[in-house]
PDB file of C-alpha atoms in Angstrom:
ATOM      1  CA  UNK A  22     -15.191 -15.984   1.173  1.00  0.00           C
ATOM      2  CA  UNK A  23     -15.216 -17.292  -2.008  1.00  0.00           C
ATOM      3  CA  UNK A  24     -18.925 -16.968  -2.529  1.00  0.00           C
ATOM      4  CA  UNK A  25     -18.439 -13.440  -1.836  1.00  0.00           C
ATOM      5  CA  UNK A  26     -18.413 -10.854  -4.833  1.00  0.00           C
ATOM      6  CA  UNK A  27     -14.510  -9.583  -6.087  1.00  0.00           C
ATOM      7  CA  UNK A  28     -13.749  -6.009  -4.929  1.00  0.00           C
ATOM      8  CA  UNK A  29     -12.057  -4.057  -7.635  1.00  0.00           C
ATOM      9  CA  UNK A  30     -10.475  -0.426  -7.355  1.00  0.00           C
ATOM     10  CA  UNK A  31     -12.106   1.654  -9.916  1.00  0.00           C
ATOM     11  CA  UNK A  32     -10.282   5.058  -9.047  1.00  0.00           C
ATOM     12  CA  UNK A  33      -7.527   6.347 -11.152  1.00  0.00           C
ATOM     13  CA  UNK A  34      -4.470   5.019 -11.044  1.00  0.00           C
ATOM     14  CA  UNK A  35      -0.934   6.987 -11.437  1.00  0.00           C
ATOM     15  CA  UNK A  36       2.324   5.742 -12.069  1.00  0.00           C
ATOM     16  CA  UNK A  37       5.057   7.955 -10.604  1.00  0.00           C
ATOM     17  CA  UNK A  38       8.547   6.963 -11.852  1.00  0.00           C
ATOM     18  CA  UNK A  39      10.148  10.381 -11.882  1.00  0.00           C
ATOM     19  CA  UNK A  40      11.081  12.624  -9.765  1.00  0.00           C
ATOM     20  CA  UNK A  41       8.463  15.413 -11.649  1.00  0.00           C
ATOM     21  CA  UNK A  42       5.738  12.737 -11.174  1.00  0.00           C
ATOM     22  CA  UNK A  43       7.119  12.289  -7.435  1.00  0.00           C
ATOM     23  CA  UNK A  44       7.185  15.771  -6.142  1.00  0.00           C
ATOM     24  CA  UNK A  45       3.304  16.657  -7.686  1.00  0.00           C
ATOM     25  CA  UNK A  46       2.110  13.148  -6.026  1.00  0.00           C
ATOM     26  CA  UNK A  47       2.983  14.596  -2.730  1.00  0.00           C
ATOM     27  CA  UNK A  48       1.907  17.614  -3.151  1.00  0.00           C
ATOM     28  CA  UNK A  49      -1.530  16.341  -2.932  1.00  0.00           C
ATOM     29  CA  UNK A  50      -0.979  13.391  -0.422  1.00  0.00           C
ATOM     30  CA  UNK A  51       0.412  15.759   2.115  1.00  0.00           C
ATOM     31  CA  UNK A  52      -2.814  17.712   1.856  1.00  0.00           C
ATOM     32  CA  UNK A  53      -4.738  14.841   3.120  1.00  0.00           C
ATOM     33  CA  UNK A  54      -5.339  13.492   6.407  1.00  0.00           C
ATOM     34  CA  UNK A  55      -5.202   9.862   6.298  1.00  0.00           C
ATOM     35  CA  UNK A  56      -3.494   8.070   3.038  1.00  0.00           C
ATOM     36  CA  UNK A  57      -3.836   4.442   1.894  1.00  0.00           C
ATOM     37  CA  UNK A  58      -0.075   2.323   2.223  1.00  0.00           C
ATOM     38  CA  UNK A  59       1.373  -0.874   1.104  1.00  0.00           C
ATOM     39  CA  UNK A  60       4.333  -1.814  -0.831  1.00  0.00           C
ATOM     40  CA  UNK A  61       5.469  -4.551  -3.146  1.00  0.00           C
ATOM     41  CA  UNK A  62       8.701  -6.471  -3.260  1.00  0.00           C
ATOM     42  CA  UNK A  63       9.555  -8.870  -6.034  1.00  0.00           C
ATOM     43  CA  UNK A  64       9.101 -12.170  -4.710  1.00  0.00           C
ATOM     44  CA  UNK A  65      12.008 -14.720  -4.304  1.00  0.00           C
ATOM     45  CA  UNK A  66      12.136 -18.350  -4.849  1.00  0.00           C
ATOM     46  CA  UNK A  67      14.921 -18.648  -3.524  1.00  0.00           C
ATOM     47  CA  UNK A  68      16.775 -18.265   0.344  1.00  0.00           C
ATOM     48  CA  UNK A  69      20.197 -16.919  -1.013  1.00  0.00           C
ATOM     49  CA  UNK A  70      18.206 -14.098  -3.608  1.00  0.00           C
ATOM     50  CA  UNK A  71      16.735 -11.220  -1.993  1.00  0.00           C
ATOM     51  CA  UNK A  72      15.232  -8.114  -3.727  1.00  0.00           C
ATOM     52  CA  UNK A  73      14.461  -4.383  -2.222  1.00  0.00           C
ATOM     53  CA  UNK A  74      11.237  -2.977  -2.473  1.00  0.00           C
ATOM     54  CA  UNK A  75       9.863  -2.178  -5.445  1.00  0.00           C
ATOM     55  CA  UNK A  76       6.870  -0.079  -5.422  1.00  0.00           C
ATOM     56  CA  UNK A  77       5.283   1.861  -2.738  1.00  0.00           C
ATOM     57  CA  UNK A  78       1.531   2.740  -3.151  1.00  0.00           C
ATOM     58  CA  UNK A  79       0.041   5.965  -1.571  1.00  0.00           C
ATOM     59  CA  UNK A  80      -4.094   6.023  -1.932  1.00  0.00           C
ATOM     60  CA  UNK A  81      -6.411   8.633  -1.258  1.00  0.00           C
ATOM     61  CA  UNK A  82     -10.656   7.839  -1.759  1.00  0.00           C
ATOM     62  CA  UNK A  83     -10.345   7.861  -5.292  1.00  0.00           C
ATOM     63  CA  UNK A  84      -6.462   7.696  -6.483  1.00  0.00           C
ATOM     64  CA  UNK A  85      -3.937   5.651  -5.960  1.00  0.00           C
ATOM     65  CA  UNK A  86      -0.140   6.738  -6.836  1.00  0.00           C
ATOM     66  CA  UNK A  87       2.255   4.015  -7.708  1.00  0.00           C
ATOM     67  CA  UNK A  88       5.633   4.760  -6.747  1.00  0.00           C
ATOM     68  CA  UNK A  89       7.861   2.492  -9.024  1.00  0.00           C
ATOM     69  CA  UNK A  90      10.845   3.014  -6.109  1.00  0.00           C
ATOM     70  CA  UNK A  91      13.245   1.050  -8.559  1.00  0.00           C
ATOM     71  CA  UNK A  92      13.203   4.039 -10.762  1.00  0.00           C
ATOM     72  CA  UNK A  93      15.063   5.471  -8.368  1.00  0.00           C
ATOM     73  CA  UNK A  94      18.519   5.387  -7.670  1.00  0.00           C
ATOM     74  CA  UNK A  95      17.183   5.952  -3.569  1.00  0.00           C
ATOM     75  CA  UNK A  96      14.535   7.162  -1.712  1.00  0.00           C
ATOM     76  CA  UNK A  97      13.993  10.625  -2.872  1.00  0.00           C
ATOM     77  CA  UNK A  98      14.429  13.589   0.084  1.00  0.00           C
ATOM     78  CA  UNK A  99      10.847  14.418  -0.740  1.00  0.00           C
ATOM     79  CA  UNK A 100       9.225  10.927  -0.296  1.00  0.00           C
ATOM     80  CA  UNK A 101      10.824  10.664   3.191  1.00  0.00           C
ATOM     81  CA  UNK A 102       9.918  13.661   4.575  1.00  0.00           C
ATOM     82  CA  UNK A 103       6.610  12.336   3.552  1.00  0.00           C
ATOM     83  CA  UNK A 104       6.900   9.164   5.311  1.00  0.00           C
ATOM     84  CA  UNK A 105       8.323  10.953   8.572  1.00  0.00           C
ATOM     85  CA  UNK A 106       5.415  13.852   8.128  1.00  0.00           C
ATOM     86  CA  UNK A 107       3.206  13.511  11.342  1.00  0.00           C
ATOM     87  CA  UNK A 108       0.114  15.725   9.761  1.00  0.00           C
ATOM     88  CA  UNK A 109      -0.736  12.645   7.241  1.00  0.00           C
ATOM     89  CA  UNK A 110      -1.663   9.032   8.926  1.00  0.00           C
ATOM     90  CA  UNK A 111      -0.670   6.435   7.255  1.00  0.00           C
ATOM     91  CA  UNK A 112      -2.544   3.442   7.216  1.00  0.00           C
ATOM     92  CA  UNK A 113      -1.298  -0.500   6.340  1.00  0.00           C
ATOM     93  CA  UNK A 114      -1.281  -4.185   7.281  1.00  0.00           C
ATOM     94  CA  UNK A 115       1.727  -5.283   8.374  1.00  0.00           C
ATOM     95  CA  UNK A 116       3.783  -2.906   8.807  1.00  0.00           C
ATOM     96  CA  UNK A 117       6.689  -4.377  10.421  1.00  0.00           C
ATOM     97  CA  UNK A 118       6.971  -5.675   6.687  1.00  0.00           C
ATOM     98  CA  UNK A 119       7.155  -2.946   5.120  1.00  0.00           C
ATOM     99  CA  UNK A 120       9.297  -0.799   7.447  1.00  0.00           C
ATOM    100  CA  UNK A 121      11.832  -3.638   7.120  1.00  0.00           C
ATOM    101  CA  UNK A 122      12.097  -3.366   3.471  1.00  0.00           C
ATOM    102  CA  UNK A 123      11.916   0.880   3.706  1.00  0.00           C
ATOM    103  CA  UNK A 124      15.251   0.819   6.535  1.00  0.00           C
ATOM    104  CA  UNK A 125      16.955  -1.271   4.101  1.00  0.00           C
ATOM    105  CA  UNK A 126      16.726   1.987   1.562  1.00  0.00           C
ATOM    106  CA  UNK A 127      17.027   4.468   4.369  1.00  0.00           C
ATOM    107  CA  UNK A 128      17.737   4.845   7.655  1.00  0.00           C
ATOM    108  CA  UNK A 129      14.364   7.565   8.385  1.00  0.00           C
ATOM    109  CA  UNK A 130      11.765   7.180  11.275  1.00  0.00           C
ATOM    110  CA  UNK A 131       8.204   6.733   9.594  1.00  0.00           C
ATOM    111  CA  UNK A 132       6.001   9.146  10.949  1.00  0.00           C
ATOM    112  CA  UNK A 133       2.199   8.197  12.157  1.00  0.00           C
ATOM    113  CA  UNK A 134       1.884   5.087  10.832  1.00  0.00           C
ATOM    114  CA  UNK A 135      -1.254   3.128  11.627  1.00  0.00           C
ATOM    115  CA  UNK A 136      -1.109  -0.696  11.645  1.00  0.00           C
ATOM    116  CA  UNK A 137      -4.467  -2.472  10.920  1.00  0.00           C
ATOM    117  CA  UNK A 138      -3.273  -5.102  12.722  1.00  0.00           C
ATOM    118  CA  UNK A 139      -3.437  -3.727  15.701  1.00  0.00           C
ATOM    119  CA  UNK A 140      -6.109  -0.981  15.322  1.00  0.00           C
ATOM    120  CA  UNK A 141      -9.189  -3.578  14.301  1.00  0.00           C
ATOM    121  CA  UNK A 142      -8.706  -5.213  17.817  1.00  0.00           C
ATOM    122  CA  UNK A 143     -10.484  -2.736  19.750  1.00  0.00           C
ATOM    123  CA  UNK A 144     -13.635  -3.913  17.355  1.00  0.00           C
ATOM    124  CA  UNK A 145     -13.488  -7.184  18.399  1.00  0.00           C
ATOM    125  CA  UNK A 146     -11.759  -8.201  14.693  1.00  0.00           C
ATOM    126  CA  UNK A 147      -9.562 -11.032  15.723  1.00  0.00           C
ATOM    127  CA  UNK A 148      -8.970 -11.624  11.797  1.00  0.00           C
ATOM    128  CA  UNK A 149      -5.191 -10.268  10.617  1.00  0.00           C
ATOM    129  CA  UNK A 150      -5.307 -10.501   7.036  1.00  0.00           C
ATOM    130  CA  UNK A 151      -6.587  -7.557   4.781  1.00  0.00           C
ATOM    131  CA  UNK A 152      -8.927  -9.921   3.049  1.00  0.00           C
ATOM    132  CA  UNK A 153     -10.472 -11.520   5.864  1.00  0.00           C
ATOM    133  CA  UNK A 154     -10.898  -7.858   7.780  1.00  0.00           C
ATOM    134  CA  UNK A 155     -11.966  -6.319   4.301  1.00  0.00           C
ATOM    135  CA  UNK A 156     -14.792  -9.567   3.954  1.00  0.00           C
ATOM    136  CA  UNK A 157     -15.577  -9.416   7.484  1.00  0.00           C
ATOM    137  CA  UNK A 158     -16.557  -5.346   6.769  1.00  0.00           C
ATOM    138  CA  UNK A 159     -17.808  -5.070   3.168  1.00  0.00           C
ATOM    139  CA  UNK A 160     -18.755  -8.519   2.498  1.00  0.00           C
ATOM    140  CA  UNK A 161     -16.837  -8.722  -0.535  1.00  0.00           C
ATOM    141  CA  UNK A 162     -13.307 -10.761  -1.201  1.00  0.00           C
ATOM    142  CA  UNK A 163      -9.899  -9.468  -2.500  1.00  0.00           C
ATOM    143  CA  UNK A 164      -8.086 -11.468  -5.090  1.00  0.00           C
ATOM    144  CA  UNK A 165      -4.016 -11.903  -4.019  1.00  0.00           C
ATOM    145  CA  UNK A 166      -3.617 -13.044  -7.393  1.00  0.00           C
ATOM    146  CA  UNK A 167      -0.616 -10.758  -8.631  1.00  0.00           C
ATOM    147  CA  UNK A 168       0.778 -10.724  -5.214  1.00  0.00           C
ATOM    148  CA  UNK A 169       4.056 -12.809  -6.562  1.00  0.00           C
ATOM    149  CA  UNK A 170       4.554 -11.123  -9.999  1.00  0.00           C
ATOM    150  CA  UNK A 171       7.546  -9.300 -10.788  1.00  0.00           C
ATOM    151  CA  UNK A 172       7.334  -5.831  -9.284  1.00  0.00           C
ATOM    152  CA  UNK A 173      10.438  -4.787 -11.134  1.00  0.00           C
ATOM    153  CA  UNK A 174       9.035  -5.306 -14.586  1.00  0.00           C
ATOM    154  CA  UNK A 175       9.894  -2.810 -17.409  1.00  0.00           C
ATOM    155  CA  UNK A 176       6.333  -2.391 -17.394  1.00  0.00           C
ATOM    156  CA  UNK A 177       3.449  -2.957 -14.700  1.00  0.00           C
ATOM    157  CA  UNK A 178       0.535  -4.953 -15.761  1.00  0.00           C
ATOM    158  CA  UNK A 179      -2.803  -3.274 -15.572  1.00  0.00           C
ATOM    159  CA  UNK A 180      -3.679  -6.354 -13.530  1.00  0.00           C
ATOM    160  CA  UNK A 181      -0.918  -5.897 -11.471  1.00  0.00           C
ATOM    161  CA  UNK A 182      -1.737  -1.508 -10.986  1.00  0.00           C
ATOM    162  CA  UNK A 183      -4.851  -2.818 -10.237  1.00  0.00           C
ATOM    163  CA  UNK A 184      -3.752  -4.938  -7.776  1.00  0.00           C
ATOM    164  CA  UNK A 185      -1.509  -2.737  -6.285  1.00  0.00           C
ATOM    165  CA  UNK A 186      -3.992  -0.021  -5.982  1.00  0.00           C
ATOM    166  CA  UNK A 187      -6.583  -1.983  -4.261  1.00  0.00           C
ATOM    167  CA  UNK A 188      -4.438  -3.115  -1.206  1.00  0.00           C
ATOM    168  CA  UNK A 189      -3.285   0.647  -0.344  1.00  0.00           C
ATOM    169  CA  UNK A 190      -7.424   1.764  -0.744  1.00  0.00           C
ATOM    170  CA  UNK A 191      -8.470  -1.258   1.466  1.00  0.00           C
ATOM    171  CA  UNK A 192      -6.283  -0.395   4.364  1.00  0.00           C
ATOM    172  CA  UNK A 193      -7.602   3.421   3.701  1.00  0.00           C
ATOM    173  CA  UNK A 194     -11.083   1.755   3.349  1.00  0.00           C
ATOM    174  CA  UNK A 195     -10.967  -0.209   6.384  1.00  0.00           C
ATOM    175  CA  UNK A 196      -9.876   2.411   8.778  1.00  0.00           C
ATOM    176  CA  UNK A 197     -11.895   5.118   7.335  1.00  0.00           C
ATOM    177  CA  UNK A 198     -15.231   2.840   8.023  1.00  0.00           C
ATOM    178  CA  UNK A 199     -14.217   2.166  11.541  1.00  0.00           C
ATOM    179  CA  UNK A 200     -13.145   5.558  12.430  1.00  0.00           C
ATOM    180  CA  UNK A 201     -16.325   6.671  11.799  1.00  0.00           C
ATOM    181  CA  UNK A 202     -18.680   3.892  13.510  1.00  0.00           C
ATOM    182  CA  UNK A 203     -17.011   4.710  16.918  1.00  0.00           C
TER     183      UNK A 203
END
């Protein structure tokens, strides 16, 4: 893999941070049918320090949004009626992650959620990580570089968006290129 060319997301990236932001992000998201997810937690170096999740990212072909979920006192009604809404699939790595981190700021029942993990299987993809499933199909390698940077900085890197962005498109990526060579 590290031969192989760096994958970058060149869409457009949106920081949502408000609840203006928030409520026009979903607008379009819940007009989709499948959505790119992932979130980021700041990491701890430490057993007794633990941290909530931070961001969530939400991408479609060409945009990602950023959901900085710190700005937020909680989750916001609208964001998880979004999560619970069965007309959008939702597609990560992981999951079980994630949905830990999400019941720790609310108690909701995410809604047609599609775990890589489990869905490459059935193409013989024995691989579990979102760079070796992402090399394995596009022959090119995803950098984990800003994976432990602080997710509840003032200010997000454009490194970091960048980062960010490209996981949530991947897992979109990924299923939307196996979908359609059944």
């Amino acid at each position: 893999m590290s031969q192989m060319p760096r994958e970058v997301f060149t869409g457009r990236i949106v920081l949502v941070d408000n609840p203006a932001a928030l409520e026009k992000s979903l607008q379009f998201l819940s007009s989709l049918a499948a959505v790119g997810f992932d979130t980021e937690t700041r990491p701890s170096f430490s057993k007794k320090t633990h941290y909530k999740m931070s961001l969530m990212q939400l991408s479609a072909d060409d945009v990602c949004f950023l959901i900085r979920l710190n700005r937020f006192k909680k989750i916001p009604p609208l964001l998880e009626a979004f999560l619970k809404n069965e007309a959008v699939k939702k597609i990560g790595l992981s999951l079980r992650d994630d949905f830990h981190g999400l019941h720790s700021l609310t108690n909701i029942s995410p809604g047609n959620f599609i775990d890589l993990q489990t869905y490459v299987t059935q193409f013989g993809i024995e691989d579990m990580s979102l760079q070796k499933i992402y090399a394995i199909l596009f022959g090119r390698k995803i950098s984990k570089r800003e994976r432990l940077s602080n997710w509840e900085a003032e200010r997000l890197t454009e490194s970091q968006q960048r980062y960010a962005a490209l996981d949530a498109w991947a897992c979109l990526r990924i299923y939307q290129f196996l979908e359609y060579s059944k």
